[in-house]
């Protein structure tokens, strides 16, 4: 759905509800930016070649899970969260040690996240 001439609302799987999210595709004069990449594999694979750069608004799994699809493209994350480069690091940020393996299994198997 076009919000403006150069901004497209990209509805995620499950209508953008967890474990997915919605995205925005912003078409600039020279580059196209995708904001958040948790909309689901089937949605984002169609956009992959049209995107020049990716912006992750925050490191919740439903907003960054498919960033690996955009390997080789510039990916921006908030500076305060840039130290969490691996899923396991992010898991330890939010969870107790007892929950880490369960969460990692969930985000890899169900959400499709990868390091």
mmCIF file of N, CA and C in Angstrom, residues 20-26 33-40 44 53-58 61-67 76:
data_model
loop_
_atom_site.group_PDB
_atom_site.id
_atom_site.type_symbol
_atom_site.label_atom_id
_atom_site.label_comp_id
_atom_site.label_asym_id
_atom_site.label_seq_id
_atom_site.Cartn_x
_atom_site.Cartn_y
_atom_site.Cartn_z
ATOM 1 N N UNK A 20 6.319 -11.693 13.375
ATOM 2 C CA UNK A 20 6.683 -10.878 12.218
ATOM 3 C C UNK A 20 6.460 -9.405 12.542
ATOM 4 N N UNK A 21 6.773 -8.545 11.601
ATOM 5 C CA UNK A 21 6.488 -7.115 11.726
ATOM 6 C C UNK A 21 6.192 -6.582 10.331
ATOM 7 N N UNK A 22 5.800 -5.350 10.268
ATOM 8 C CA UNK A 22 5.620 -4.679 8.984
ATOM 9 C C UNK A 22 6.903 -3.936 8.647
ATOM 10 N N UNK A 23 7.040 -3.551 7.402
ATOM 11 C CA UNK A 23 8.207 -2.805 6.946
ATOM 12 C C UNK A 23 7.741 -1.592 6.154
ATOM 13 N N UNK A 24 8.669 -0.680 5.929
ATOM 14 C CA UNK A 24 8.433 0.455 5.038
ATOM 15 C C UNK A 24 9.510 0.445 3.968
ATOM 16 N N UNK A 25 9.110 0.643 2.731
ATOM 17 C CA UNK A 25 10.027 0.766 1.608
ATOM 18 C C UNK A 25 10.006 2.225 1.185
ATOM 19 N N UNK A 26 11.161 2.878 1.279
ATOM 20 C CA UNK A 26 11.261 4.302 0.969
ATOM 21 C C UNK A 26 12.147 4.464 -0.256
ATOM 22 N N UNK A 33 15.436 2.406 0.419
ATOM 23 C CA UNK A 33 15.701 1.976 1.783
ATOM 24 C C UNK A 33 14.534 1.133 2.291
ATOM 25 N N UNK A 34 14.869 0.067 3.001
ATOM 26 C CA UNK A 34 13.860 -0.752 3.661
ATOM 27 C C UNK A 34 14.019 -0.573 5.164
ATOM 28 N N UNK A 35 12.940 -0.213 5.825
ATOM 29 C CA UNK A 35 12.962 -0.026 7.273
ATOM 30 C C UNK A 35 12.341 -1.257 7.925
ATOM 31 N N UNK A 36 13.142 -1.939 8.711
ATOM 32 C CA UNK A 36 12.818 -3.172 9.436
ATOM 33 C C UNK A 36 12.629 -4.349 8.484
ATOM 34 N N UNK A 37 13.179 -5.485 8.899
ATOM 35 C CA UNK A 37 13.218 -6.655 8.018
ATOM 36 C C UNK A 37 12.712 -7.911 8.728
ATOM 37 N N UNK A 38 11.537 -7.796 9.302
ATOM 38 C CA UNK A 38 10.927 -8.940 9.964
ATOM 39 C C UNK A 38 9.592 -9.323 9.359
ATOM 40 N N UNK A 39 9.334 -8.893 8.143
ATOM 41 C CA UNK A 39 8.018 -9.100 7.522
ATOM 42 C C UNK A 39 7.773 -10.544 7.085
ATOM 43 N N UNK A 40 8.812 -11.343 7.056
ATOM 44 C CA UNK A 40 8.672 -12.733 6.629
ATOM 45 C C UNK A 40 9.427 -12.987 5.335
ATOM 46 N N UNK A 44 9.851 -10.546 1.951
ATOM 47 C CA UNK A 44 11.089 -9.796 1.722
ATOM 48 C C UNK A 44 11.926 -10.321 0.569
ATOM 49 N N UNK A 53 19.717 -0.159 0.877
ATOM 50 C CA UNK A 53 20.155 -0.113 2.264
ATOM 51 C C UNK A 53 18.993 -0.440 3.187
ATOM 52 N N UNK A 54 19.352 -0.894 4.391
ATOM 53 C CA UNK A 54 18.367 -1.340 5.369
ATOM 54 C C UNK A 54 18.565 -0.558 6.658
ATOM 55 N N UNK A 55 17.464 -0.163 7.280
ATOM 56 C CA UNK A 55 17.497 0.474 8.594
ATOM 57 C C UNK A 55 16.709 -0.410 9.554
ATOM 58 N N UNK A 56 17.355 -0.803 10.632
ATOM 59 C CA UNK A 56 16.702 -1.574 11.689
ATOM 60 C C UNK A 56 16.390 -0.584 12.807
ATOM 61 N N UNK A 57 15.118 -0.431 13.141
ATOM 62 C CA UNK A 57 14.743 0.573 14.146
ATOM 63 C C UNK A 57 15.184 0.189 15.545
ATOM 64 N N UNK A 58 15.143 -1.103 15.855
ATOM 65 C CA UNK A 58 15.585 -1.600 17.155
ATOM 66 C C UNK A 58 15.756 -3.116 17.059
ATOM 67 N N UNK A 61 13.546 -9.190 17.714
ATOM 68 C CA UNK A 61 13.687 -10.186 16.651
ATOM 69 C C UNK A 61 12.690 -9.986 15.516
ATOM 70 N N UNK A 62 11.515 -9.473 15.808
ATOM 71 C CA UNK A 62 10.525 -9.275 14.747
ATOM 72 C C UNK A 62 10.855 -8.085 13.852
ATOM 73 N N UNK A 63 11.894 -7.340 14.164
ATOM 74 C CA UNK A 63 12.297 -6.202 13.338
ATOM 75 C C UNK A 63 13.605 -6.438 12.582
ATOM 76 N N UNK A 64 14.399 -7.414 13.002
ATOM 77 C CA UNK A 64 15.688 -7.633 12.332
ATOM 78 C C UNK A 64 15.887 -9.046 11.794
ATOM 79 N N UNK A 65 14.951 -9.940 12.003
ATOM 80 C CA UNK A 65 15.183 -11.371 11.804
ATOM 81 C C UNK A 65 15.714 -11.763 10.430
ATOM 82 N N UNK A 66 15.336 -11.075 9.388
ATOM 83 C CA UNK A 66 15.765 -11.480 8.045
ATOM 84 C C UNK A 66 16.822 -10.553 7.453
ATOM 85 N N UNK A 67 17.589 -9.917 8.316
ATOM 86 C CA UNK A 67 18.635 -9.022 7.815
ATOM 87 C C UNK A 67 19.668 -9.766 6.978
ATOM 88 N N UNK A 76 21.887 -0.364 8.811
ATOM 89 C CA UNK A 76 22.051 0.570 9.918
ATOM 90 C C UNK A 76 21.219 0.115 11.111
#
